[in-house]
JSON list of C-alpha atoms in Angstrom, two decimals:
[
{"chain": "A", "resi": 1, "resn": "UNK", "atom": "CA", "xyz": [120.41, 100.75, -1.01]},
{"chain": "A", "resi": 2, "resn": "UNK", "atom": "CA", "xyz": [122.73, 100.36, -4.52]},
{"chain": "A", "resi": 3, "resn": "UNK", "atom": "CA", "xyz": [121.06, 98.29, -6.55]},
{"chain": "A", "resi": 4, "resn": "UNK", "atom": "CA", "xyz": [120.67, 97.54, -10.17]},
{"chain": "A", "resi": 5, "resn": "UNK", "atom": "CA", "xyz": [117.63, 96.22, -12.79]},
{"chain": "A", "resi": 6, "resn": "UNK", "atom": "CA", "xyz": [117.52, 94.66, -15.98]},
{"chain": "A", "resi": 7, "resn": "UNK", "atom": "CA", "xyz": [114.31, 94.75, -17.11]},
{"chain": "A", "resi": 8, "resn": "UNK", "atom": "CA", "xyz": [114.52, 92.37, -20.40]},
{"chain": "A", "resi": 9, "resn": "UNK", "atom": "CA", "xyz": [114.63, 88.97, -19.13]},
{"chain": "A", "resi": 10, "resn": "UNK", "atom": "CA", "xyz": [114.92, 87.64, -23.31]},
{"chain": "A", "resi": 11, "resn": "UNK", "atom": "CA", "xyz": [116.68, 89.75, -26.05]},
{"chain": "A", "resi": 12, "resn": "UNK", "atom": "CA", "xyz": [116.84, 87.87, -29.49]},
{"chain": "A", "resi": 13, "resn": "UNK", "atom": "CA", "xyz": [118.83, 89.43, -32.00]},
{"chain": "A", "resi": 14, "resn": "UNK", "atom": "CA", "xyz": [119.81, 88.77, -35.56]},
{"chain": "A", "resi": 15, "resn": "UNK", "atom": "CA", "xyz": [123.52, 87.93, -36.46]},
{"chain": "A", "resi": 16, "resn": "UNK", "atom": "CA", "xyz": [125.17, 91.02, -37.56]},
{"chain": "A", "resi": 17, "resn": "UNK", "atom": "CA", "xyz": [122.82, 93.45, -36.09]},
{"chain": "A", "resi": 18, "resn": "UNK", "atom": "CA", "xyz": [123.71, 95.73, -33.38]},
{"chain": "A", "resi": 19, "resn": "UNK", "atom": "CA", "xyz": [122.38, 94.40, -29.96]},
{"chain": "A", "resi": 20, "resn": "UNK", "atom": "CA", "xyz": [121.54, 96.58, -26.54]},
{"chain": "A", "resi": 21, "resn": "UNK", "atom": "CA", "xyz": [121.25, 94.75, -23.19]},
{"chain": "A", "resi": 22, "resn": "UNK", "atom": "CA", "xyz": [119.43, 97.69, -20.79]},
{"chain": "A", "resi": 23, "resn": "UNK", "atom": "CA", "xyz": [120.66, 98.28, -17.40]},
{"chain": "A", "resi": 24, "resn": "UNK", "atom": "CA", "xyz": [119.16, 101.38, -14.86]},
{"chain": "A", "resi": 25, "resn": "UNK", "atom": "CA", "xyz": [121.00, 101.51, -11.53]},
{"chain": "A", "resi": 26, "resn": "UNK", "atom": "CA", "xyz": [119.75, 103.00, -8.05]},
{"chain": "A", "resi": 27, "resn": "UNK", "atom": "CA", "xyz": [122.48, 104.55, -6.16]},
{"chain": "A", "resi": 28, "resn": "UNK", "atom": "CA", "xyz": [123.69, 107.02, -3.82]},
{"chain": "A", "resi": 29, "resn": "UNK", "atom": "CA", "xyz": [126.63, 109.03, -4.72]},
{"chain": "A", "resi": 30, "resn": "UNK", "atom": "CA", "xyz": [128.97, 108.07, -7.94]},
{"chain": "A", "resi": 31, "resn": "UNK", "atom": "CA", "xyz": [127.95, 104.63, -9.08]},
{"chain": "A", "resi": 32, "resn": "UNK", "atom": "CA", "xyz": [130.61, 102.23, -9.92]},
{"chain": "A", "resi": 33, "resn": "UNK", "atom": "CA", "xyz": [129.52, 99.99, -12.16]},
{"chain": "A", "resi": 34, "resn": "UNK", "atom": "CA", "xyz": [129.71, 96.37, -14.12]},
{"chain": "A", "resi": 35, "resn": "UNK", "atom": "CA", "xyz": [129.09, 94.08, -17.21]},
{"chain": "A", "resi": 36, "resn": "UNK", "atom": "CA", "xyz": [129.77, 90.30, -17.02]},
{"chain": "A", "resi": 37, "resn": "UNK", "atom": "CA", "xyz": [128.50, 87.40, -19.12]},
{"chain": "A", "resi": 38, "resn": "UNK", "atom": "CA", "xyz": [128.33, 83.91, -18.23]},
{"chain": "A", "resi": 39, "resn": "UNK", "atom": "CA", "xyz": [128.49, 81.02, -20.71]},
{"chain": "A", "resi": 40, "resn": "UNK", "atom": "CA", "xyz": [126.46, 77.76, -19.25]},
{"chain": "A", "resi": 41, "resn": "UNK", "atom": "CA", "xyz": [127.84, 76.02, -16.39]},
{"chain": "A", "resi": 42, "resn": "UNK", "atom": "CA", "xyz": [130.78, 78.52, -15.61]},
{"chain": "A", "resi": 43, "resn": "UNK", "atom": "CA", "xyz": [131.64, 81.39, -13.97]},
{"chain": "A", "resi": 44, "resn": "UNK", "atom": "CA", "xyz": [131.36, 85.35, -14.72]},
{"chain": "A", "resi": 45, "resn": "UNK", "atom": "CA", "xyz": [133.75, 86.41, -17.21]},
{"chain": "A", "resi": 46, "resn": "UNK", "atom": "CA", "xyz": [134.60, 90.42, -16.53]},
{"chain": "A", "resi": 47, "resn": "UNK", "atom": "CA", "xyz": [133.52, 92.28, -19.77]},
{"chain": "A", "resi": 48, "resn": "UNK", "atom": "CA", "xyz": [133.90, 96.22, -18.58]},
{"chain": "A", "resi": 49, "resn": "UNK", "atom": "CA", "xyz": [133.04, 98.89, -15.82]},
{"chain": "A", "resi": 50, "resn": "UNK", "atom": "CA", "xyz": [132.35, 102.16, -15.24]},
{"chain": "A", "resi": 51, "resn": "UNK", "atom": "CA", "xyz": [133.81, 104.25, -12.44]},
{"chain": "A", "resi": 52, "resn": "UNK", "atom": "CA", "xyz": [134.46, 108.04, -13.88]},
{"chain": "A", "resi": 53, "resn": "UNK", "atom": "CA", "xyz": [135.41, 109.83, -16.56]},
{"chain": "A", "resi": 54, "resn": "UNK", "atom": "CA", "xyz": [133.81, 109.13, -20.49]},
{"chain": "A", "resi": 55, "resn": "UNK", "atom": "CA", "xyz": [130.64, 108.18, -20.05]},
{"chain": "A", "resi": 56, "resn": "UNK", "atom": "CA", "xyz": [131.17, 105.50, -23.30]},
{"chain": "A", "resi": 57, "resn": "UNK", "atom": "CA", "xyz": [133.48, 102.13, -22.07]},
{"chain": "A", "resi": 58, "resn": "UNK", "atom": "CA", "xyz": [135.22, 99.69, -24.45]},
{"chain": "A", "resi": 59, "resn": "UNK", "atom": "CA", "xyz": [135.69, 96.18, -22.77]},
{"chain": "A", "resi": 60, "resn": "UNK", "atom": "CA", "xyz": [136.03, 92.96, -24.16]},
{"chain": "A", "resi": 61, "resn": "UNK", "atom": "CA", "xyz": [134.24, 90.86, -27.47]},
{"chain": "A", "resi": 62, "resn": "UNK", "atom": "CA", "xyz": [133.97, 94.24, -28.72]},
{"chain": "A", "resi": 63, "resn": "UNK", "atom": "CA", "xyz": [131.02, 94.95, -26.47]},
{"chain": "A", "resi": 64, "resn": "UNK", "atom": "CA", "xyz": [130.47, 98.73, -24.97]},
{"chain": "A", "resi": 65, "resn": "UNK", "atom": "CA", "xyz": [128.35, 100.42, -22.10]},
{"chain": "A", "resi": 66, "resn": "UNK", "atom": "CA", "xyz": [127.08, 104.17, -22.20]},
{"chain": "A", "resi": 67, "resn": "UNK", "atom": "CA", "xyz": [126.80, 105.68, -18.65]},
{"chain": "A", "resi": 68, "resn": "UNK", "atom": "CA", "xyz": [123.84, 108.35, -18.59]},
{"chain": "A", "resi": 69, "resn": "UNK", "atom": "CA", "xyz": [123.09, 110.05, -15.41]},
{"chain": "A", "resi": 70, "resn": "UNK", "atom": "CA", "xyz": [120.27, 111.51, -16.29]},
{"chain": "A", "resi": 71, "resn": "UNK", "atom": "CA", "xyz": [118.32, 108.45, -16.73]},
{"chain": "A", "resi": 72, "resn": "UNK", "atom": "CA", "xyz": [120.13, 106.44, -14.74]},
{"chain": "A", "resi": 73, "resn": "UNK", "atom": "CA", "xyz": [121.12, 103.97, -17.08]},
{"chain": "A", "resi": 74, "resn": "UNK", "atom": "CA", "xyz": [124.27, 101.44, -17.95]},
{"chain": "A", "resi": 75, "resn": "UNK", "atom": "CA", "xyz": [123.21, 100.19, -21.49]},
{"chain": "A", "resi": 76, "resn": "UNK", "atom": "CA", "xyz": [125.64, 97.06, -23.27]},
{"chain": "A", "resi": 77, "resn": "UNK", "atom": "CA", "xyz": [125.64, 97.38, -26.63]},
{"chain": "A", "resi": 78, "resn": "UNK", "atom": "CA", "xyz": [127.61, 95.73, -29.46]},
{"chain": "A", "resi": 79, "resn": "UNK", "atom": "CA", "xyz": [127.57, 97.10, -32.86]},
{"chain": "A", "resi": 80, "resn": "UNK", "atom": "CA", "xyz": [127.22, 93.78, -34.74]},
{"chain": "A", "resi": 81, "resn": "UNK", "atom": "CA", "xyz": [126.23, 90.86, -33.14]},
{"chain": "A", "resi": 82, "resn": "UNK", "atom": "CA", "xyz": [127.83, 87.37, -33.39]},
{"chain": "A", "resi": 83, "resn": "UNK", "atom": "CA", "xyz": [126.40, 84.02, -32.69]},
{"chain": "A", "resi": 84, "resn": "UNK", "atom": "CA", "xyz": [129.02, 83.74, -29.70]},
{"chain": "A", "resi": 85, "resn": "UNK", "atom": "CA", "xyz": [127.85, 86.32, -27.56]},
{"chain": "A", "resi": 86, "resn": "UNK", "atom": "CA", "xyz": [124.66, 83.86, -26.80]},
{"chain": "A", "resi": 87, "resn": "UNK", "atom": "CA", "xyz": [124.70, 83.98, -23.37]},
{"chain": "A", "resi": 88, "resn": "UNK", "atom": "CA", "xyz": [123.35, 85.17, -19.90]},
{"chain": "A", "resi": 89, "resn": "UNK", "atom": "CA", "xyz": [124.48, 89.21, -19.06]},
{"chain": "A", "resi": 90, "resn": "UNK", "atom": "CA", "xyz": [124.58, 90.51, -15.84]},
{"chain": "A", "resi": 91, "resn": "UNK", "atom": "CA", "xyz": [124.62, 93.99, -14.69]},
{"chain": "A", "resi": 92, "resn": "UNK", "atom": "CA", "xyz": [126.49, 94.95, -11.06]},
{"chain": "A", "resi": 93, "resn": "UNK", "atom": "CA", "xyz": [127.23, 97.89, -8.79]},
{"chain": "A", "resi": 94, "resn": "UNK", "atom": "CA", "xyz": [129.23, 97.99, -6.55]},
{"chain": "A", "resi": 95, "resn": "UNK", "atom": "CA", "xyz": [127.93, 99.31, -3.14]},
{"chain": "A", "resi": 96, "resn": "UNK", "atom": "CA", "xyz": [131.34, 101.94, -2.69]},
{"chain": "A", "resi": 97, "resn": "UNK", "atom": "CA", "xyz": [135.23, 101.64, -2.81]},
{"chain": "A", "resi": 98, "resn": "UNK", "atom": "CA", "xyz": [136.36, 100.68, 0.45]},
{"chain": "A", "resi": 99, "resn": "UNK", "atom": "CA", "xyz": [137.27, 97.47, 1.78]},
{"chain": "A", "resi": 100, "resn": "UNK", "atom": "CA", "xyz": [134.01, 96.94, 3.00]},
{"chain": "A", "resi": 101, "resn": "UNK", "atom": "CA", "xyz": [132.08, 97.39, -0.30]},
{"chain": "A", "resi": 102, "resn": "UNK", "atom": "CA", "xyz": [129.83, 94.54, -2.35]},
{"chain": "A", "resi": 103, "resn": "UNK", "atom": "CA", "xyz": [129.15, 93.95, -5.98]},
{"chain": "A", "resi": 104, "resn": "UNK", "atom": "CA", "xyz": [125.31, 93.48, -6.18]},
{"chain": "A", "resi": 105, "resn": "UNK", "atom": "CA", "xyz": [124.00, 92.26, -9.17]},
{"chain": "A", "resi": 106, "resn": "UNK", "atom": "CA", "xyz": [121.13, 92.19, -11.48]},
{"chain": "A", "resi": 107, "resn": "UNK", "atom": "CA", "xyz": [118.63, 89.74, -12.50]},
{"chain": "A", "resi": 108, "resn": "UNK", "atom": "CA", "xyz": [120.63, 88.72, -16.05]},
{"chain": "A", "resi": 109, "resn": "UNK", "atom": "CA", "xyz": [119.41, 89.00, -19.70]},
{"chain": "A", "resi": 110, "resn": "UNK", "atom": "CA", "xyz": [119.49, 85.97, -21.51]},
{"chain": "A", "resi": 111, "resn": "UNK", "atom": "CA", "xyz": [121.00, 87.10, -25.43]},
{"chain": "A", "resi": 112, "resn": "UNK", "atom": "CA", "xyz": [120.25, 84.90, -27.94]},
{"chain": "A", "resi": 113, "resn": "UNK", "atom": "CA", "xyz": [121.62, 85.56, -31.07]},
{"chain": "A", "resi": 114, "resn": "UNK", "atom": "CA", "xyz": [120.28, 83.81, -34.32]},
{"chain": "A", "resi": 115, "resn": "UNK", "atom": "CA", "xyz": [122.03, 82.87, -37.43]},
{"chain": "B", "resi": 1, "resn": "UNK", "atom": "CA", "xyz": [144.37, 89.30, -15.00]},
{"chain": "B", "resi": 2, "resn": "UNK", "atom": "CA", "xyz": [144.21, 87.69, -12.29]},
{"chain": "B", "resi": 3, "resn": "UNK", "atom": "CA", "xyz": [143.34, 83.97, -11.34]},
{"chain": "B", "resi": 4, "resn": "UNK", "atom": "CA", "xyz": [140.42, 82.33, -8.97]},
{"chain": "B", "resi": 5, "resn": "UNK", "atom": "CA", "xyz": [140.12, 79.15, -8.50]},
{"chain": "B", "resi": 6, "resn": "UNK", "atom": "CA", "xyz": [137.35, 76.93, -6.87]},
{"chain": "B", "resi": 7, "resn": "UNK", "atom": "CA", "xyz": [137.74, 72.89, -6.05]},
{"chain": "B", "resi": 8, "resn": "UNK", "atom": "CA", "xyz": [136.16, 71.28, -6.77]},
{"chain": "B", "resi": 9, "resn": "UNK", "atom": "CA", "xyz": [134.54, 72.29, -10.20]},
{"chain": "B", "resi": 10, "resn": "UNK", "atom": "CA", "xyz": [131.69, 69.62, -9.43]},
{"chain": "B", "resi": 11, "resn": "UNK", "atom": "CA", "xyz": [130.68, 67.66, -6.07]},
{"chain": "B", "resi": 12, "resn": "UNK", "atom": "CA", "xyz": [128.07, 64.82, -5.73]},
{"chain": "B", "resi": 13, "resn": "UNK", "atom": "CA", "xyz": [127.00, 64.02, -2.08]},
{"chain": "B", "resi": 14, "resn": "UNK", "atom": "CA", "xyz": [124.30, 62.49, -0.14]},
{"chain": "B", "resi": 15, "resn": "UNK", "atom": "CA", "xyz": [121.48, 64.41, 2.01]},
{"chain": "B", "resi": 16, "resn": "UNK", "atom": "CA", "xyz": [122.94, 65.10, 5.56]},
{"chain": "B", "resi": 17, "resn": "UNK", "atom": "CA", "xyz": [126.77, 64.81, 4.54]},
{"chain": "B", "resi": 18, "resn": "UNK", "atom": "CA", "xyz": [128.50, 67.95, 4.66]},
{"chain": "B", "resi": 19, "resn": "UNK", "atom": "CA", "xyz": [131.06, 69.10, 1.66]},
{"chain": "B", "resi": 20, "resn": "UNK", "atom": "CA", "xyz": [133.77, 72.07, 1.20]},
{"chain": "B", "resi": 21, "resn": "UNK", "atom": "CA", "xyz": [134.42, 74.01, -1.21]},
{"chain": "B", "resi": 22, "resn": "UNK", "atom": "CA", "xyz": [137.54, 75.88, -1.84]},
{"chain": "B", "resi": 23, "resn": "UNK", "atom": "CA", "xyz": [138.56, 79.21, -3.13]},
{"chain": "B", "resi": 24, "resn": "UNK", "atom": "CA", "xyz": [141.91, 80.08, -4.35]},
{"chain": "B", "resi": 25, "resn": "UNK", "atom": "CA", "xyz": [143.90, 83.07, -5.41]},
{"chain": "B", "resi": 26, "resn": "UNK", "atom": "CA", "xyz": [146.14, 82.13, -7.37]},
{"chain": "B", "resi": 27, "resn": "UNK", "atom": "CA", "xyz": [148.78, 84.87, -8.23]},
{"chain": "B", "resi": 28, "resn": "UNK", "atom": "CA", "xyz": [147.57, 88.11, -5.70]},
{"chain": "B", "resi": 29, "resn": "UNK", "atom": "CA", "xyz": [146.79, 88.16, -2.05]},
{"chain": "B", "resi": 30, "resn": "UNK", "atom": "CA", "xyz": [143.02, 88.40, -1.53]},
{"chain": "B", "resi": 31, "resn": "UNK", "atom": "CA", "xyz": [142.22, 90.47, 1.43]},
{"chain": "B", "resi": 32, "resn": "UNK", "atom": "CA", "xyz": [138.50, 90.23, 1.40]},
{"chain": "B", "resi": 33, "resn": "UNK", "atom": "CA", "xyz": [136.66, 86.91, -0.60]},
{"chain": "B", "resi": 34, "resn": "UNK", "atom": "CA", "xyz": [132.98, 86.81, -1.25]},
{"chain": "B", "resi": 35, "resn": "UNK", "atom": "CA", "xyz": [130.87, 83.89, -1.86]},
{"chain": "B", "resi": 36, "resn": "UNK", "atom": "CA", "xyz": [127.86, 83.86, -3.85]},
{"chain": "B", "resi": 37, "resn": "UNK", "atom": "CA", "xyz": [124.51, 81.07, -4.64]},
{"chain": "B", "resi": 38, "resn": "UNK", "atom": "CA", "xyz": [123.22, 80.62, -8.17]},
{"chain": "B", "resi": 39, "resn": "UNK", "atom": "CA", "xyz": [120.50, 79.18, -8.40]},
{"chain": "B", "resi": 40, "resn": "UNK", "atom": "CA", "xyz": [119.75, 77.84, -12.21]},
{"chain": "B", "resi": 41, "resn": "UNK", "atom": "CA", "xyz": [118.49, 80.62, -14.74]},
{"chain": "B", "resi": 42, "resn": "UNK", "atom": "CA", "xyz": [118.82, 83.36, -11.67]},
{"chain": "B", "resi": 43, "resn": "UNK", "atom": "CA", "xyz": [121.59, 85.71, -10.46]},
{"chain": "B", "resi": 44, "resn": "UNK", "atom": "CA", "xyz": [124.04, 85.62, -8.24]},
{"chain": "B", "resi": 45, "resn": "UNK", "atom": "CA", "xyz": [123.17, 86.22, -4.53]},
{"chain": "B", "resi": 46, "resn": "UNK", "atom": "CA", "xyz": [125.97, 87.43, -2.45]},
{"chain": "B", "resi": 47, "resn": "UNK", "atom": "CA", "xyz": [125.86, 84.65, 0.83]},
{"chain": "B", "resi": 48, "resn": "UNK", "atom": "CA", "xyz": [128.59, 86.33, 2.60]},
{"chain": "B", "resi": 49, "resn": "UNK", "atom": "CA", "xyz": [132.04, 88.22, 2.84]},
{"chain": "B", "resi": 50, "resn": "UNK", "atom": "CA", "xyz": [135.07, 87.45, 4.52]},
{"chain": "B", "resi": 51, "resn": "UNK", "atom": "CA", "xyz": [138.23, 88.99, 5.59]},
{"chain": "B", "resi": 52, "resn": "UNK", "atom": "CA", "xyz": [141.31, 87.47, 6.07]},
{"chain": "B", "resi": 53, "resn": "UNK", "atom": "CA", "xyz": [141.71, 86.21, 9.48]},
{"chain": "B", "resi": 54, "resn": "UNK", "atom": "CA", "xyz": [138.16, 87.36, 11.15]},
{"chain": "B", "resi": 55, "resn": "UNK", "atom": "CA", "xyz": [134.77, 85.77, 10.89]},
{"chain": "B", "resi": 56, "resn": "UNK", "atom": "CA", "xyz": [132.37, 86.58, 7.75]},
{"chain": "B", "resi": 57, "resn": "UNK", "atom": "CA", "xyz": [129.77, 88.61, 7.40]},
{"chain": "B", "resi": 58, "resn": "UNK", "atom": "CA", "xyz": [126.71, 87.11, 6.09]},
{"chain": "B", "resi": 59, "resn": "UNK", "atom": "CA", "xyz": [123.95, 88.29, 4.43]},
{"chain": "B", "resi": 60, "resn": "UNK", "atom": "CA", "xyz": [120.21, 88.67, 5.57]},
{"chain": "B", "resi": 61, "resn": "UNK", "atom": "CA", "xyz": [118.89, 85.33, 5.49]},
{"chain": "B", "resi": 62, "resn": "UNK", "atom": "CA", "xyz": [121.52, 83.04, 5.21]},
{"chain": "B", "resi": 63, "resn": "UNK", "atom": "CA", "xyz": [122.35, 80.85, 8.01]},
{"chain": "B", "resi": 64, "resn": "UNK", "atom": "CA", "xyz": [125.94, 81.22, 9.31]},
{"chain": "B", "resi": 65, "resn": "UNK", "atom": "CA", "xyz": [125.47, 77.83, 10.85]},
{"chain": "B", "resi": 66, "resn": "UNK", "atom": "CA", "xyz": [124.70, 76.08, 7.90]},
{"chain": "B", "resi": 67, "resn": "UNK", "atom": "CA", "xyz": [127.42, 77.16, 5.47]},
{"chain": "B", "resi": 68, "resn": "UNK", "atom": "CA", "xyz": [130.31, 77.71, 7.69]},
{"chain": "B", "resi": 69, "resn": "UNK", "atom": "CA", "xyz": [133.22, 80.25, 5.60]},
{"chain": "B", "resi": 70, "resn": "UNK", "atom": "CA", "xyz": [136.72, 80.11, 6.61]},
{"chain": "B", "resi": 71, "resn": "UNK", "atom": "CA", "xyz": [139.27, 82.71, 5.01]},
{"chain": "B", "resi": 72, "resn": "UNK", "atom": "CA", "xyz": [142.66, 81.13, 7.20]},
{"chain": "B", "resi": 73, "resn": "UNK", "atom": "CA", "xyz": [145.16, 83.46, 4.51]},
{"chain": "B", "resi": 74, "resn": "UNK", "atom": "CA", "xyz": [145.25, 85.46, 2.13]},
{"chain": "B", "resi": 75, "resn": "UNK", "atom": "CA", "xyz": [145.03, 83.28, -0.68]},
{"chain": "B", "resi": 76, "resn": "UNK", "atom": "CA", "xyz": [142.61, 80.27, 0.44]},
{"chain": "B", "resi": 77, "resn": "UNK", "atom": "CA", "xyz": [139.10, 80.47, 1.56]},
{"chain": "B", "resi": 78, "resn": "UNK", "atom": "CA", "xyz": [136.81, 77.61, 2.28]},
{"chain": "B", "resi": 79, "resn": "UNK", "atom": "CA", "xyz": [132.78, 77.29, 1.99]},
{"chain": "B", "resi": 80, "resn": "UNK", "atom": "CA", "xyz": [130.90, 74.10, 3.82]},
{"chain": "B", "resi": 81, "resn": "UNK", "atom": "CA", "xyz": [128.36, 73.11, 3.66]},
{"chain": "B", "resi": 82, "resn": "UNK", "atom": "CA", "xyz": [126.80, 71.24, 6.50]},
{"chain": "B", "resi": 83, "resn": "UNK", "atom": "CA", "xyz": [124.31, 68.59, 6.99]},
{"chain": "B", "resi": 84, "resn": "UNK", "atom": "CA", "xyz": [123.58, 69.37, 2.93]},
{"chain": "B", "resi": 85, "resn": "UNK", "atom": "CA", "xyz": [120.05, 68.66, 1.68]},
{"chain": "B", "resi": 86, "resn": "UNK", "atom": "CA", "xyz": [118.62, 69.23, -1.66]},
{"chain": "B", "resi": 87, "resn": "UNK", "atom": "CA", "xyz": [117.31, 72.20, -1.25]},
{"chain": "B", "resi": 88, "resn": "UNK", "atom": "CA", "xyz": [121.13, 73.41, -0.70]},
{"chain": "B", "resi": 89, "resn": "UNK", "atom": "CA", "xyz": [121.58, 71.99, -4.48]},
{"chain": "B", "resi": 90, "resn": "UNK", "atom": "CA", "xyz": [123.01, 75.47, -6.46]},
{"chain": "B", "resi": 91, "resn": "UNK", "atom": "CA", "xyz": [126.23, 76.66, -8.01]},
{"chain": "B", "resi": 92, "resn": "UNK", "atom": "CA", "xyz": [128.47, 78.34, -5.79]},
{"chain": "B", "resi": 93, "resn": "UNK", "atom": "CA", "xyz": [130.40, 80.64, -7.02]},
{"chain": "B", "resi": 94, "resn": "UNK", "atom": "CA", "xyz": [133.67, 82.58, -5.24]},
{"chain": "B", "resi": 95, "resn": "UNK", "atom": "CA", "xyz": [135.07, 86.04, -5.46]},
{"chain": "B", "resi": 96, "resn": "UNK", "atom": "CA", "xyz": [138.33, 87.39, -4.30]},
{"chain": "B", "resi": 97, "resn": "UNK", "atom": "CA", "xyz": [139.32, 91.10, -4.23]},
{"chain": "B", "resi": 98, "resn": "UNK", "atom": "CA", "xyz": [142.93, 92.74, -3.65]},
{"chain": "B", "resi": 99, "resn": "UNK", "atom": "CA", "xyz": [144.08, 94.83, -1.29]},
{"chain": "B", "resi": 100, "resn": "UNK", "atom": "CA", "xyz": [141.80, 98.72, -1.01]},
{"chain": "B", "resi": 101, "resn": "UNK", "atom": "CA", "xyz": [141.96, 100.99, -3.18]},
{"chain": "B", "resi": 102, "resn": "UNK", "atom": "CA", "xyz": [139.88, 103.08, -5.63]},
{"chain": "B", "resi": 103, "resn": "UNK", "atom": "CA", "xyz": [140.36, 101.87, -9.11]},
{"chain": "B", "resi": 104, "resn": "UNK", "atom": "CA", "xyz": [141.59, 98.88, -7.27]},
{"chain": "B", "resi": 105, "resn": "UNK", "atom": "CA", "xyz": [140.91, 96.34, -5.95]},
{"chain": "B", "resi": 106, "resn": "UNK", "atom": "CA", "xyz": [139.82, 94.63, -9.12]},
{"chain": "B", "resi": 107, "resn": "UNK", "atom": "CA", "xyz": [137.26, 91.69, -7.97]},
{"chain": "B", "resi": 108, "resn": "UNK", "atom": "CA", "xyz": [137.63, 88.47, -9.44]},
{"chain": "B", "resi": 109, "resn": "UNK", "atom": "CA", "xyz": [135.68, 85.40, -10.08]},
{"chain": "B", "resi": 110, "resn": "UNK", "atom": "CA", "xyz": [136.01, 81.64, -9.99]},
{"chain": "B", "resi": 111, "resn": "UNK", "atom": "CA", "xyz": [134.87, 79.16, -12.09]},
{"chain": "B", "resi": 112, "resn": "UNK", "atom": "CA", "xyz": [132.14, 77.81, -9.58]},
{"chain": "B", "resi": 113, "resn": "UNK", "atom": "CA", "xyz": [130.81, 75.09, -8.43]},
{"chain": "B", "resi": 114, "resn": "UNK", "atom": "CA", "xyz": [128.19, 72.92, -8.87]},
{"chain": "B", "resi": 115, "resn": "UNK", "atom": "CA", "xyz": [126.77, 71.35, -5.94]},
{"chain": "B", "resi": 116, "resn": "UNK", "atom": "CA", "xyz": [124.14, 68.41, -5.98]},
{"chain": "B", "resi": 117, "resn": "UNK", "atom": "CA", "xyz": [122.43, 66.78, -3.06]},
{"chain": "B", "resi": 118, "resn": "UNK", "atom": "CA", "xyz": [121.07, 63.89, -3.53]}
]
């Protein structure tokens, strides 16, 4: 079965230093995978995904995700964290690309970011 | 990008009442609509998926019975939820995905919302 794991449930960073959110997936075949955050009370905002090619991916708020296959992993990172990006990160695969496919995700990281 | 919509945003209602939910697409055609459960400080859990037109496929453990999905077109699908207790308290959040494809279909997310029995 796809699924993912984030294995921080906390991460507390200082303002202006760089921040990494850890993600390892468990999938067969070419994983197709997600970042979203969620600000309280409101839905998932889409911040970027992986399905192929460079295994770095830009999406939004200036946030990025590395792709390694060899361990299996789908780090966030953002060079220089704001007080803004407090909020709850969730990982996601999705479970193929046909019509009949899911988007499973993680258990979230709560960021906290201090002045 | 494109536009999901859920209404409404916040419901009150008493134990045993029942209460629907809708999901919109607002500028694409949503073949397939999912419909996950939050509960507070966890993930999402995906309750079920729906085509357009046929009944949804739920997920292990969630009774069809109880929340009862309806995906009439391609732009509107409903979530109720019947005889509500409590327990069935959560934020509900919706999910609507184009038409197949490989780097499509994009999935997209609504707002939620936030359901409390009393």
């Amino acid at each position: 079965a796809q699924s993912v794991a984030q294995p921080e449930d906390q991460v507390n960073v200082a303002e202006g230093n760089p921040l990494t959110v850890k993600c390892t997936y468990s999938v067969s075949g070419n994983p197709y995978l997600f970042w979203y955050v969620q600000y309280p009370n409101r839905g998932l905002q889409f911040l970027l995904k992986y399905i192929t090619g460079d295994n770095l991916v830009k999406g939004s708020y200036g946030f990025e995700a590395e792709f390694n296959k060899s361990q299996t992993s789908f780090h966030l990172k953002k060079p220089s964290a704001l007080v803004s990006d407090s909020a709850l990160y969730f990982c996601a695969v999705r479970t193929g690309y046909s019509s009949a496919s899911k988007i499973i995700f993680g258990s979230g990281t709560r960021l906290s970011i201090r002045p | 990008g494109a536009v999901v919509s859920q209404h409404p945003s916040r419901v009150i209602c008493k134990s045993g009442t029942s209460v629907k939910i809708e999901c919109r697409s607002l500028d694409f055609q949503a073949t397939t609509m999912f419909w996950y459960r939050q509960f507070p400080k966890q993930s999402l859990m995906l309750m079920a998926t729906s085509n357009e037109g046929s009944k949804a496929t739920y997920e292990q453990g969630v009774e069809k019975d109880k929340f009862l999905i309806n995906h009439a077109s391609l732009t509107l699908s409903t979530l109720t939820v019947t005889s509500a207790h409590p327990e069935d308290s959560s934020f509900y959040i919706c999910s609507a995905r184009e038409g197949p494809g490989l780097a499509g279909p994009e999935q997209y997310f609504g707002p939620g919302t936030r359901l409390t029995v009393t």
